[in-house]
Amino acid sequence: MNPIDGRDTVDDLLRQAGAQWRAEQPPAPEPDLDRITTGTQSSGSGPRRWVPALAAASVAAIAAVTLTVLPDTGSQPVQQSAPQLGPASLPPAGPTPQAVESVAQGNQPTGSNDDLLVRNGDKVHLSGEVIAAPNTAPLFCASHPIPMIGYLPGSAPKPSCPAGLQVTLKGVDVDRLTALTTVDGVRQGRAALTGIWNDKTVDVQQQSAPEPDLDLVTPPLQCLPPQGGWKVKPANLEAPAVTKFLDSHRGQAFGPVTYSVDGPGTAKAVVAFLGVAHGDRAAFRKAFEKVYTGNLCVGPARLSQSDADRLSKDIGGLMDRADLGITTSYTQMDGASENVRLLVYTDAVKAALAPIGLGDLRVEPEIRPVH
């Protein structure tokens, strides 16, 4: 039995029971986004669209994005719509012209991400979970999706980590970990560490309190408000004509993403953003305004919805390779890139991602070089 890998009969039974329970549950209802963003009840006609709702005031924001995630068991990647609720780093209600220009520049190719490459002998920084089992070197474990299972007191399994997301730590002080717990002799906590990388081993030189987990970044709305500001009016994004138009233009545009530009509430203005990756933006806007009646911002995007779907599928095909350590894929909310979260960006990972298109990808590794 390997306590770090979690290859334990009890663990397997618990995972199987949890998987069976989840499979038997009815699907969660999709949120009524018209009611969330405009305070009106949808008619229920036509297919629903999953629209990210982004608050633009200092309050909690709800963001829904399509994620491709590495499942806890099995080898096939799965896709799920994953809402995240929590404090957000929120954009201003109306960006300056400089901000709009900056956003447009951000929709250009992201390059090869070479500044994040890690090679043997490099000094690196990492922050997150540390697991220490008896008679075994402590491990750093990259963040990864796990099933939420409630355990009775005293029945929780030992902390474990998928083999492809483990990094051996030399010189870490387990007693100094934050939020240190022990289950069946296996200790678990969190820390920020700096040290030297060598073949999935870090020789720790500095240790401190852990840093906040990486959060989704909300890009600012690309459009300046019109004269007199954005008006309060319903956004008919779920209307059959609107959904039909957007579905027929998946190869051209990305979105929609809705912004509550004055903060949450039923009497606040909502703006729908659509990014046009291919073709004439003015012509696209003119055609869309024939079916859409709400506030609208049309701007540049690098990826269309079809582009994003293709990238997500291609990256998902790499997630069963433990040597790559890829955990999550999601599309930037302005269609600027497909963002890939992973353990560490090495030359081997770069080579695996290259056929997909490095210029369309932005990597977000948990282990980063210290320049």
C-alpha atoms as a printed R data frame, in Angstrom:
    type eleno elety resid chain resno       x      y       z
1   ATOM     1    CA   MET     A     1   0.000  0.000   0.000
2   ATOM     2    CA   ASN     A     2   1.313  3.469  -0.924
3   ATOM     3    CA   PRO     A     3  -0.251  6.078   1.400
4   ATOM     4    CA   ILE     A     4   0.801  8.948  -0.866
5   ATOM     5    CA   ASP     A     5  -0.773  7.466  -3.982
6   ATOM     6    CA   GLY     A     6  -3.826  6.597  -1.944
7   ATOM     7    CA   ARG     A     7  -3.874  3.058  -3.293
8   ATOM     8    CA   ASP     A     8  -5.831  1.659  -0.385
9   ATOM     9    CA   THR     A     9  -8.806 -0.697  -0.476
10  ATOM    10    CA   VAL     A    10 -10.870  1.530   1.819
11  ATOM    11    CA   ASP     A    11 -10.040  4.572  -0.300
12  ATOM    12    CA   ASP     A    12 -11.106  2.729  -3.453
13  ATOM    13    CA   LEU     A    13 -14.404  1.687  -1.882
14  ATOM    14    CA   LEU     A    14 -15.113  5.227  -0.719
15  ATOM    15    CA   ARG     A    15 -14.342  6.659  -4.162
16  ATOM    16    CA   GLN     A    16 -16.527  4.063  -5.841
17  ATOM    17    CA   ALA     A    17 -19.386  4.729  -3.424
18  ATOM    18    CA   GLY     A    18 -19.074  8.449  -4.026
19  ATOM    19    CA   ALA     A    19 -19.030  7.991  -7.792
20  ATOM    20    CA   GLN     A    20 -22.103  5.763  -7.642
21  ATOM    21    CA   TRP     A    21 -23.964  8.280  -5.461
22  ATOM    22    CA   ARG     A    22 -23.143 11.158  -7.823
23  ATOM    23    CA   ALA     A    23 -24.226  9.136 -10.855
24  ATOM    24    CA   GLU     A    24 -27.616  8.498  -9.278
25  ATOM    25    CA   GLN     A    25 -28.344 12.147  -8.562
26  ATOM    26    CA   PRO     A    26 -30.543 14.152 -10.957
27  ATOM    27    CA   PRO     A    27 -28.724 16.904 -12.861
28  ATOM    28    CA   ALA     A    28 -28.644 20.277 -11.144
29  ATOM    29    CA   PRO     A    29 -31.033 22.806 -12.685
30  ATOM    30    CA   GLU     A    30 -29.428 25.506 -14.764
31  ATOM    31    CA   PRO     A    31 -29.758 29.009 -13.307
32  ATOM    32    CA   ASP     A    32 -32.302 31.425 -14.761
33  ATOM    33    CA   LEU     A    33 -29.780 33.965 -15.980
34  ATOM    34    CA   ASP     A    34 -32.405 36.479 -17.102
35  ATOM    35    CA   ARG     A    35 -33.619 36.565 -13.521
36  ATOM    36    CA   ILE     A    36 -30.061 36.726 -12.128
37  ATOM    37    CA   THR     A    37 -28.896 39.572 -14.338
38  ATOM    38    CA   THR     A    38 -32.131 41.479 -15.019
39  ATOM    39    CA   GLY     A    39 -34.609 40.319 -12.402
40  ATOM    40    CA   THR     A    40 -37.071 38.897 -14.941
41  ATOM    41    CA   GLN     A    41 -38.282 35.318 -15.193
42  ATOM    42    CA   SER     A    42 -37.428 33.574 -18.441
43  ATOM    43    CA   SER     A    43 -40.213 32.224 -20.598
44  ATOM    44    CA   GLY     A    44 -38.667 28.768 -20.752
45  ATOM    45    CA   SER     A    45 -38.810 28.670 -24.525
46  ATOM    46    CA   GLY     A    46 -35.763 27.834 -26.574
47  ATOM    47    CA   PRO     A    47 -32.468 26.273 -25.478
48  ATOM    48    CA   ARG     A    48 -30.634 27.735 -22.529
49  ATOM    49    CA   ARG     A    49 -27.154 29.202 -22.800
50  ATOM    50    CA   TRP     A    50 -24.641 29.208 -19.973
51  ATOM    51    CA   VAL     A    51 -23.680 32.877 -19.670
52  ATOM    52    CA   PRO     A    52 -20.993 34.089 -17.253
53  ATOM    53    CA   ALA     A    53 -22.497 36.719 -14.963
54  ATOM    54    CA   LEU     A    54 -19.792 39.096 -13.762
55  ATOM    55    CA   ALA     A    55 -20.461 41.704 -11.085
56  ATOM    56    CA   ALA     A    56 -18.725 45.052 -11.527
57  ATOM    57    CA   ALA     A    57 -18.779 46.349  -7.943
58  ATOM    58    CA   SER     A    58 -16.954 45.247  -4.794
59  ATOM    59    CA   VAL     A    59 -19.248 42.302  -4.086
60  ATOM    60    CA   ALA     A    60 -19.179 38.558  -4.684
61  ATOM    61    CA   ALA     A    61 -19.236 37.651  -8.366
62  ATOM    62    CA   ILE     A    62 -20.644 34.576 -10.066
63  ATOM    63    CA   ALA     A    63 -18.567 33.380 -13.005
64  ATOM    64    CA   ALA     A    64 -19.470 30.337 -15.090
65  ATOM    65    CA   VAL     A    65 -16.945 29.021 -17.574
66  ATOM    66    CA   THR     A    66 -16.556 25.800 -19.479
67  ATOM    67    CA   LEU     A    67 -13.795 23.759 -17.908
68  ATOM    68    CA   THR     A    68 -12.066 20.638 -19.077
69  ATOM    69    CA   VAL     A    69 -10.859 18.935 -15.896
70  ATOM    70    CA   LEU     A    70  -8.900 15.866 -14.941
71  ATOM    71    CA   PRO     A    71 -11.246 13.416 -13.201
72  ATOM    72    CA   ASP     A    72 -10.264 11.959  -9.845
73  ATOM    73    CA   THR     A    73 -10.462  8.411 -11.201
74  ATOM    74    CA   GLY     A    74 -10.400  6.930 -14.664
75  ATOM    75    CA   SER     A    75  -8.405  8.058 -17.657
76  ATOM    76    CA   GLN     A    76 -10.885 10.011 -19.787
77  ATOM    77    CA   PRO     A    77 -11.148 13.791 -19.394
78  ATOM    78    CA   VAL     A    78 -14.568 15.249 -18.701
79  ATOM    79    CA   GLN     A    79 -16.109 18.648 -19.396
80  ATOM    80    CA   GLN     A    80 -18.356 20.442 -16.983
81  ATOM    81    CA   SER     A    81 -19.832 23.870 -16.469
82  ATOM    82    CA   ALA     A    82 -18.260 24.939 -13.209
83  ATOM    83    CA   PRO     A    83 -19.694 27.952 -11.418
84  ATOM    84    CA   GLN     A    84 -17.374 29.608  -8.937
85  ATOM    85    CA   LEU     A    85 -18.658 31.816  -6.157
86  ATOM    86    CA   GLY     A    86 -16.469 34.108  -4.147
87  ATOM    87    CA   PRO     A    87 -14.804 37.509  -3.931
88  ATOM    88    CA   ALA     A    88 -13.566 38.707  -7.278
89  ATOM    89    CA   SER     A    89 -10.988 41.156  -8.529
90  ATOM    90    CA   LEU     A    90 -13.503 43.218 -10.423
91  ATOM    91    CA   PRO     A    91 -13.146 45.561 -13.391
92  ATOM    92    CA   PRO     A    92 -14.145 49.205 -13.304
93  ATOM    93    CA   ALA     A    93 -17.648 50.033 -14.490
94  ATOM    94    CA   GLY     A    94 -16.292 51.902 -17.505
95  ATOM    95    CA   PRO     A    95 -12.739 51.360 -18.786
96  ATOM    96    CA   THR     A    96 -10.553 54.182 -19.968
97  ATOM    97    CA   PRO     A    97  -9.518 54.293 -23.644
98  ATOM    98    CA   GLN     A    98  -6.116 53.000 -22.531
99  ATOM    99    CA   ALA     A    99  -7.778 50.015 -20.869
100 ATOM   100    CA   VAL     A   100  -9.740 49.242 -24.028
101 ATOM   101    CA   GLU     A   101  -6.540 49.382 -26.072
102 ATOM   102    CA   SER     A   102  -4.807 47.119 -23.577
103 ATOM   103    CA   VAL     A   103  -7.610 44.559 -23.765
104 ATOM   104    CA   ALA     A   104  -7.479 44.563 -27.553
105 ATOM   105    CA   GLN     A   105  -3.737 43.967 -27.431
106 ATOM   106    CA   GLY     A   106  -4.380 41.097 -25.032
107 ATOM   107    CA   ASN     A   107  -6.311 39.304 -27.760
108 ATOM   108    CA   GLN     A   108  -3.141 38.901 -29.793
109 ATOM   109    CA   PRO     A   109  -1.263 35.560 -29.784
110 ATOM   110    CA   THR     A   110   0.101 34.742 -26.345
111 ATOM   111    CA   GLY     A   111   3.357 33.309 -27.679
112 ATOM   112    CA   SER     A   112   5.059 30.186 -26.431
113 ATOM   113    CA   ASN     A   113   4.951 31.077 -22.697
114 ATOM   114    CA   ASP     A   114   8.710 30.503 -22.656
115 ATOM   115    CA   ASP     A   115   9.193 32.816 -19.673
116 ATOM   116    CA   LEU     A   116   7.436 30.131 -17.581
117 ATOM   117    CA   LEU     A   117   9.604 27.203 -18.720
118 ATOM   118    CA   VAL     A   118  11.304 25.280 -15.913
119 ATOM   119    CA   ARG     A   119  14.450 23.226 -16.465
120 ATOM   120    CA   ASN     A   120  16.735 21.280 -14.134
121 ATOM   121    CA   GLY     A   121  18.777 23.592 -11.933
122 ATOM   122    CA   ASP     A   122  16.268 26.458 -12.124
123 ATOM   123    CA   LYS     A   123  15.163 28.273  -9.009
124 ATOM   124    CA   VAL     A   124  11.397 27.883  -8.664
125 ATOM   125    CA   HIS     A   125   8.524 29.056  -6.481
126 ATOM   126    CA   LEU     A   126   5.418 27.088  -5.540
127 ATOM   127    CA   SER     A   127   2.580 27.383  -3.066
128 ATOM   128    CA   GLY     A   128  -0.065 24.893  -2.037
129 ATOM   129    CA   GLU     A   129  -0.652 21.494  -0.471
130 ATOM   130    CA   VAL     A   130   2.101 19.439   1.164
131 ATOM   131    CA   ILE     A   131   1.559 15.798   2.157
132 ATOM   132    CA   ALA     A   132   3.931 13.905   4.435
133 ATOM   133    CA   ALA     A   133   3.505 10.165   5.066
134 ATOM   134    CA   PRO     A   134   5.634  8.175   7.516
135 ATOM   135    CA   ASN     A   135   8.964  6.970   6.131
136 ATOM   136    CA   THR     A   136   8.340  8.828   2.861
137 ATOM   137    CA   ALA     A   137   9.708 12.131   1.589
138 ATOM   138    CA   PRO     A   138   7.106 14.937   1.782
139 ATOM   139    CA   LEU     A   139   5.316 15.807  -1.444
140 ATOM   140    CA   PHE     A   140   3.905 18.934  -2.984
141 ATOM   141    CA   CYS     A   141   0.553 18.196  -4.649
142 ATOM   142    CA   ALA     A   142  -0.789 20.451  -7.391
143 ATOM   143    CA   SER     A   143  -4.361 21.717  -7.087
144 ATOM   144    CA   HIS     A   144  -6.798 19.467  -8.904
145 ATOM   145    CA   PRO     A   145 -10.552 18.825  -9.039
146 ATOM   146    CA   ILE     A   146 -11.715 16.275  -6.468
147 ATOM   147    CA   PRO     A   147 -15.196 14.895  -5.744
148 ATOM   148    CA   MET     A   148 -16.932 16.417  -2.740
149 ATOM   149    CA   ILE     A   149 -17.794 13.548  -0.417
150 ATOM   150    CA   GLY     A   150 -18.954 13.967   3.149
151 ATOM   151    CA   TYR     A   151 -17.305 11.590   5.598
152 ATOM   152    CA   LEU     A   152 -18.391 10.671   9.086
153 ATOM   153    CA   PRO     A   153 -16.014 11.841  11.848
154 ATOM   154    CA   GLY     A   154 -12.967  9.629  11.883
155 ATOM   155    CA   SER     A   155 -13.742  7.951   8.540
156 ATOM   156    CA   ALA     A   156 -12.015 10.360   6.155
157 ATOM   157    CA   PRO     A   157  -9.336  8.702   3.986
158 ATOM   158    CA   LYS     A   158  -5.678  9.551   4.262
159 ATOM   159    CA   PRO     A   159  -4.528 12.537   2.180
160 ATOM   160    CA   SER     A   160  -3.399 11.410  -1.255
161 ATOM   161    CA   CYS     A   161  -2.238 12.891  -4.544
162 ATOM   162    CA   PRO     A   162  -2.361 11.627  -8.155
163 ATOM   163    CA   ALA     A   163   1.041 10.394  -9.242
164 ATOM   164    CA   GLY     A   164   1.328 12.892 -12.087
165 ATOM   165    CA   LEU     A   165   0.798 15.876  -9.773
166 ATOM   166    CA   GLN     A   166   3.407 14.998  -7.147
167 ATOM   167    CA   VAL     A   167   6.728 16.748  -6.574
168 ATOM   168    CA   THR     A   168   9.193 15.404  -4.002
169 ATOM   169    CA   LEU     A   169  10.330 17.979  -1.445
170 ATOM   170    CA   LYS     A   170  13.734 17.988   0.223
171 ATOM   171    CA   GLY     A   171  14.235 20.203   3.244
172 ATOM   172    CA   VAL     A   172  10.633 21.215   3.948
173 ATOM   173    CA   ASP     A   173   9.749 21.664   7.638
174 ATOM   174    CA   VAL     A   174   6.456 19.800   8.007
175 ATOM   175    CA   ASP     A   175   5.925 21.150  11.526
176 ATOM   176    CA   ARG     A   176   5.739 24.693  10.085
177 ATOM   177    CA   LEU     A   177   2.965 23.941   7.597
178 ATOM   178    CA   THR     A   178  -0.165 26.065   7.802
179 ATOM   179    CA   ALA     A   179  -3.456 24.300   8.680
180 ATOM   180    CA   LEU     A   180  -1.557 21.128   9.544
181 ATOM   181    CA   THR     A   181  -3.736 18.038  10.038
182 ATOM   182    CA   THR     A   182  -3.021 14.328  10.515
183 ATOM   183    CA   VAL     A   183  -5.094 11.376   9.290
184 ATOM   184    CA   ASP     A   184  -3.838  7.839  10.005
185 ATOM   185    CA   GLY     A   185  -0.317  9.150  10.432
186 ATOM   186    CA   VAL     A   186  -0.293 11.128   7.157
187 ATOM   187    CA   ARG     A   187   0.190 14.850   7.738
188 ATOM   188    CA   GLN     A   188  -1.193 17.495   5.422
189 ATOM   189    CA   GLY     A   189  -0.776 21.265   5.331
190 ATOM   190    CA   ARG     A   190   0.065 24.198   3.097
191 ATOM   191    CA   ALA     A   191   3.131 26.343   2.484
192 ATOM   192    CA   ALA     A   192   4.872 28.617   0.003
193 ATOM   193    CA   LEU     A   193   8.259 27.241  -0.998
194 ATOM   194    CA   THR     A   194  11.268 28.398  -3.007
195 ATOM   195    CA   GLY     A   195  14.032 26.051  -4.082
196 ATOM   196    CA   ILE     A   196  15.919 24.322  -6.888
197 ATOM   197    CA   TRP     A   197  14.097 22.138  -9.411
198 ATOM   198    CA   ASN     A   198  15.557 18.829 -10.542
199 ATOM   199    CA   ASP     A   199  13.481 16.051 -12.139
200 ATOM   200    CA   LYS     A   200  10.254 16.575 -10.151
201 ATOM   201    CA   THR     A   201  12.178 17.244  -6.961
202 ATOM   202    CA   VAL     A   202  12.552 20.610  -5.239
203 ATOM   203    CA   ASP     A   203  15.425 21.248  -2.843
204 ATOM   204    CA   VAL     A   204  13.684 23.736  -0.548
205 ATOM   205    CA   GLN     A   205  15.657 26.862   0.359
206 ATOM   206    CA   GLN     A   206  12.860 29.084   1.722
207 ATOM   207    CA   GLN     A   207   9.535 28.303   3.375
208 ATOM   208    CA   SER     A   208   6.724 30.662   4.360
209 ATOM   209    CA   ALA     A   209   2.956 30.860   4.762
210 ATOM   210    CA   PRO     A   210   0.934 29.766   1.707
211 ATOM   211    CA   GLU     A   211  -0.337 32.275  -0.808
212 ATOM   212    CA   PRO     A   212  -3.956 32.606  -2.014
213 ATOM   213    CA   ASP     A   213  -4.977 30.153  -4.691
214 ATOM   214    CA   LEU     A   214  -4.877 31.373  -8.276
215 ATOM   215    CA   ASP     A   215  -8.270 32.823  -9.184
216 ATOM   216    CA   LEU     A   216  -9.995 33.411 -12.483
217 ATOM   217    CA   VAL     A   217  -9.191 36.847 -13.895
218 ATOM   218    CA   THR     A   218 -12.124 38.975 -14.991
219 ATOM   219    CA   PRO     A   219 -11.098 41.107 -17.977
220 ATOM   220    CA   PRO     A   220 -12.576 44.622 -18.098
221 ATOM   221    CA   LEU     A   221 -15.443 45.373 -20.422
222 ATOM   222    CA   GLN     A   222 -13.898 46.456 -23.714
223 ATOM   223    CA   CYS     A   223 -16.467 49.153 -24.553
224 ATOM   224    CA   LEU     A   224 -16.769 52.647 -23.131
225 ATOM   225    CA   PRO     A   225 -20.272 53.540 -21.917
226 ATOM   226    CA   PRO     A   226 -22.380 55.487 -24.414
227 ATOM   227    CA   GLN     A   227 -23.326 59.109 -23.885
228 ATOM   228    CA   GLY     A   228 -25.486 59.194 -20.771
229 ATOM   229    CA   GLY     A   229 -24.295 55.780 -19.605
230 ATOM   230    CA   TRP     A   230 -25.633 52.276 -20.024
231 ATOM   231    CA   LYS     A   231 -29.420 52.058 -19.835
232 ATOM   232    CA   VAL     A   232 -31.407 49.639 -17.695
233 ATOM   233    CA   LYS     A   233 -33.213 47.356 -20.125
234 ATOM   234    CA   PRO     A   234 -33.838 43.621 -20.444
235 ATOM   235    CA   ALA     A   235 -31.277 41.384 -22.112
236 ATOM   236    CA   ASN     A   236 -33.119 38.809 -24.208
237 ATOM   237    CA   LEU     A   237 -30.195 36.395 -24.451
238 ATOM   238    CA   GLU     A   238 -32.480 33.381 -24.055
239 ATOM   239    CA   ALA     A   239 -34.836 34.391 -26.848
240 ATOM   240    CA   PRO     A   240 -35.007 31.693 -29.560
241 ATOM   241    CA   ALA     A   241 -33.884 34.106 -32.279
242 ATOM   242    CA   VAL     A   242 -30.848 35.136 -30.214
243 ATOM   243    CA   THR     A   243 -29.756 31.597 -29.356
244 ATOM   244    CA   LYS     A   244 -30.253 30.527 -32.977
245 ATOM   245    CA   PHE     A   245 -28.096 33.432 -34.197
246 ATOM   246    CA   LEU     A   246 -25.306 32.702 -31.706
247 ATOM   247    CA   ASP     A   247 -25.321 28.980 -32.439
248 ATOM   248    CA   SER     A   248 -25.034 29.673 -36.159
249 ATOM   249    CA   HIS     A   249 -22.069 32.025 -35.589
250 ATOM   250    CA   ARG     A   250 -20.006 29.815 -33.239
251 ATOM   251    CA   GLY     A   251 -17.254 29.761 -35.823
252 ATOM   252    CA   GLN     A   252 -17.066 33.565 -35.856
253 ATOM   253    CA   ALA     A   253 -17.736 34.889 -32.348
254 ATOM   254    CA   PHE     A   254 -17.098 34.123 -28.682
255 ATOM   255    CA   GLY     A   255 -19.590 34.688 -25.886
256 ATOM   256    CA   PRO     A   256 -21.830 36.132 -24.715
257 ATOM   257    CA   VAL     A   257 -20.421 37.249 -21.370
258 ATOM   258    CA   THR     A   258 -22.677 39.511 -19.300
259 ATOM   259    CA   TYR     A   259 -21.406 42.368 -17.147
260 ATOM   260    CA   SER     A   260 -23.438 44.027 -14.407
261 ATOM   261    CA   VAL     A   261 -21.654 47.320 -14.943
262 ATOM   262    CA   ASP     A   262 -23.219 49.168 -11.991
263 ATOM   263    CA   GLY     A   263 -23.240 46.280  -9.546
264 ATOM   264    CA   PRO     A   264 -25.831 43.588  -8.822
265 ATOM   265    CA   GLY     A   265 -29.543 44.262  -8.635
266 ATOM   266    CA   THR     A   266 -32.671 44.181 -10.716
267 ATOM   267    CA   ALA     A   267 -32.538 47.911 -11.463
268 ATOM   268    CA   LYS     A   268 -28.935 47.960 -12.684
269 ATOM   269    CA   ALA     A   269 -27.635 48.005 -16.239
270 ATOM   270    CA   VAL     A   270 -26.394 44.760 -17.798
271 ATOM   271    CA   VAL     A   271 -24.131 44.630 -20.859
272 ATOM   272    CA   ALA     A   272 -23.572 41.569 -23.032
273 ATOM   273    CA   PHE     A   273 -20.075 41.243 -24.506
274 ATOM   274    CA   LEU     A   274 -19.428 39.340 -27.724
275 ATOM   275    CA   GLY     A   275 -15.925 38.924 -29.120
276 ATOM   276    CA   VAL     A   276 -15.567 38.603 -32.884
277 ATOM   277    CA   ALA     A   277 -12.590 36.451 -33.849
278 ATOM   278    CA   HIS     A   278 -13.212 36.162 -37.579
279 ATOM   279    CA   GLY     A   279 -14.876 38.492 -40.052
280 ATOM   280    CA   ASP     A   280 -16.148 42.054 -39.902
281 ATOM   281    CA   ARG     A   281 -17.143 43.195 -36.402
282 ATOM   282    CA   ALA     A   282 -19.391 45.997 -37.605
283 ATOM   283    CA   ALA     A   283 -21.323 43.675 -39.887
284 ATOM   284    CA   PHE     A   284 -21.648 41.103 -37.096
285 ATOM   285    CA   ARG     A   285 -22.980 43.720 -34.681
286 ATOM   286    CA   LYS     A   286 -25.496 45.042 -37.200
287 ATOM   287    CA   ALA     A   287 -26.845 41.544 -37.824
288 ATOM   288    CA   PHE     A   288 -26.998 40.650 -34.113
289 ATOM   289    CA   GLU     A   289 -28.834 43.849 -33.181
290 ATOM   290    CA   LYS     A   290 -31.723 42.693 -35.376
291 ATOM   291    CA   VAL     A   291 -32.502 39.990 -32.793
292 ATOM   292    CA   TYR     A   292 -30.935 41.305 -29.571
293 ATOM   293    CA   THR     A   293 -32.489 44.190 -27.647
294 ATOM   294    CA   GLY     A   294 -30.159 44.671 -24.663
295 ATOM   295    CA   ASN     A   295 -26.963 46.653 -24.070
296 ATOM   296    CA   LEU     A   296 -24.214 45.314 -26.294
297 ATOM   297    CA   CYS     A   297 -20.433 45.486 -26.462
298 ATOM   298    CA   VAL     A   298 -18.750 43.944 -29.508
299 ATOM   299    CA   GLY     A   299 -14.968 43.754 -29.487
300 ATOM   300    CA   PRO     A   300 -12.036 41.742 -30.803
301 ATOM   301    CA   ALA     A   301 -11.393 38.171 -29.685
302 ATOM   302    CA   ARG     A   302  -8.664 35.767 -30.657
303 ATOM   303    CA   LEU     A   303 -10.869 32.693 -30.332
304 ATOM   304    CA   SER     A   304 -14.365 31.970 -31.543
305 ATOM   305    CA   GLN     A   305 -16.595 29.597 -29.611
306 ATOM   306    CA   SER     A   306 -15.728 26.829 -32.084
307 ATOM   307    CA   ASP     A   307 -12.006 27.594 -31.688
308 ATOM   308    CA   ALA     A   308 -12.352 27.364 -27.922
309 ATOM   309    CA   ASP     A   309 -14.249 24.075 -28.133
310 ATOM   310    CA   ARG     A   310 -11.564 22.574 -30.364
311 ATOM   311    CA   LEU     A   311  -8.744 23.667 -28.060
312 ATOM   312    CA   SER     A   312 -10.574 22.397 -25.000
313 ATOM   313    CA   LYS     A   313 -11.111 19.020 -26.636
314 ATOM   314    CA   ASP     A   314  -7.483 18.753 -27.774
315 ATOM   315    CA   ILE     A   315  -6.153 19.639 -24.328
316 ATOM   316    CA   GLY     A   316  -8.588 17.220 -22.740
317 ATOM   317    CA   GLY     A   317  -6.998 14.495 -24.824
318 ATOM   318    CA   LEU     A   318  -3.691 15.126 -23.042
319 ATOM   319    CA   MET     A   319  -5.053 14.970 -19.516
320 ATOM   320    CA   ASP     A   320  -4.699 11.231 -19.146
321 ATOM   321    CA   ARG     A   321  -0.920 11.614 -19.547
322 ATOM   322    CA   ALA     A   322   0.395 11.710 -16.003
323 ATOM   323    CA   ASP     A   323   3.789 12.949 -17.197
324 ATOM   324    CA   LEU     A   324   2.264 16.261 -18.368
325 ATOM   325    CA   GLY     A   325   0.463 17.163 -15.141
326 ATOM   326    CA   ILE     A   326  -2.375 19.088 -16.838
327 ATOM   327    CA   THR     A   327  -5.324 19.605 -14.490
328 ATOM   328    CA   THR     A   328  -7.714 22.171 -16.000
329 ATOM   329    CA   SER     A   329  -8.472 23.976 -19.244
330 ATOM   330    CA   TYR     A   330 -10.759 26.989 -19.553
331 ATOM   331    CA   THR     A   331 -11.309 29.795 -22.051
332 ATOM   332    CA   GLN     A   332 -10.401 33.351 -21.055
333 ATOM   333    CA   MET     A   333 -13.633 35.268 -20.596
334 ATOM   334    CA   ASP     A   334 -12.902 37.672 -23.452
335 ATOM   335    CA   GLY     A   335 -11.890 34.893 -25.852
336 ATOM   336    CA   ALA     A   336  -8.238 35.945 -25.726
337 ATOM   337    CA   SER     A   337  -6.798 32.483 -25.083
338 ATOM   338    CA   GLU     A   338  -7.387 28.959 -23.862
339 ATOM   339    CA   ASN     A   339  -5.821 28.840 -20.401
340 ATOM   340    CA   VAL     A   340  -4.154 25.633 -19.250
341 ATOM   341    CA   ARG     A   341  -3.494 24.977 -15.578
342 ATOM   342    CA   LEU     A   342  -0.817 22.424 -14.852
343 ATOM   343    CA   LEU     A   343   1.851 21.358 -12.416
344 ATOM   344    CA   VAL     A   344   4.918 22.748 -14.201
345 ATOM   345    CA   TYR     A   345   5.699 23.971 -17.726
346 ATOM   346    CA   THR     A   346   8.656 21.977 -19.031
347 ATOM   347    CA   ASP     A   347  10.066 21.420 -22.485
348 ATOM   348    CA   ALA     A   348   8.183 18.103 -22.611
349 ATOM   349    CA   VAL     A   349   4.880 19.836 -21.848
350 ATOM   350    CA   LYS     A   350   5.619 22.522 -24.418
351 ATOM   351    CA   ALA     A   351   6.308 19.872 -27.065
352 ATOM   352    CA   ALA     A   352   3.006 18.135 -26.261
353 ATOM   353    CA   LEU     A   353   1.033 21.388 -26.508
354 ATOM   354    CA   ALA     A   354   2.763 22.652 -29.659
355 ATOM   355    CA   PRO     A   355   0.566 20.703 -32.135
356 ATOM   356    CA   ILE     A   356  -2.521 22.243 -30.512
357 ATOM   357    CA   GLY     A   357  -1.244 25.774 -31.116
358 ATOM   358    CA   LEU     A   358   0.951 27.539 -28.553
359 ATOM   359    CA   GLY     A   359  -0.128 30.926 -29.868
360 ATOM   360    CA   ASP     A   360  -3.692 30.272 -28.687
361 ATOM   361    CA   LEU     A   361  -2.700 29.006 -25.243
362 ATOM   362    CA   ARG     A   362  -1.773 30.646 -21.974
363 ATOM   363    CA   VAL     A   363  -0.233 28.278 -19.429
364 ATOM   364    CA   GLU     A   364  -0.802 28.737 -15.704
365 ATOM   365    CA   PRO     A   365   1.675 26.462 -13.901
366 ATOM   366    CA   GLU     A   366   1.742 26.066 -10.138
367 ATOM   367    CA   ILE     A   367   5.529 25.803 -10.160
368 ATOM   368    CA   ARG     A   368   7.078 28.907 -11.690
369 ATOM   369    CA   PRO     A   369  10.677 29.917 -12.335
370 ATOM   370    CA   VAL     A   370  12.206 32.670 -10.222
371 ATOM   371    CA   HIS     A   371  13.890 35.079 -12.625
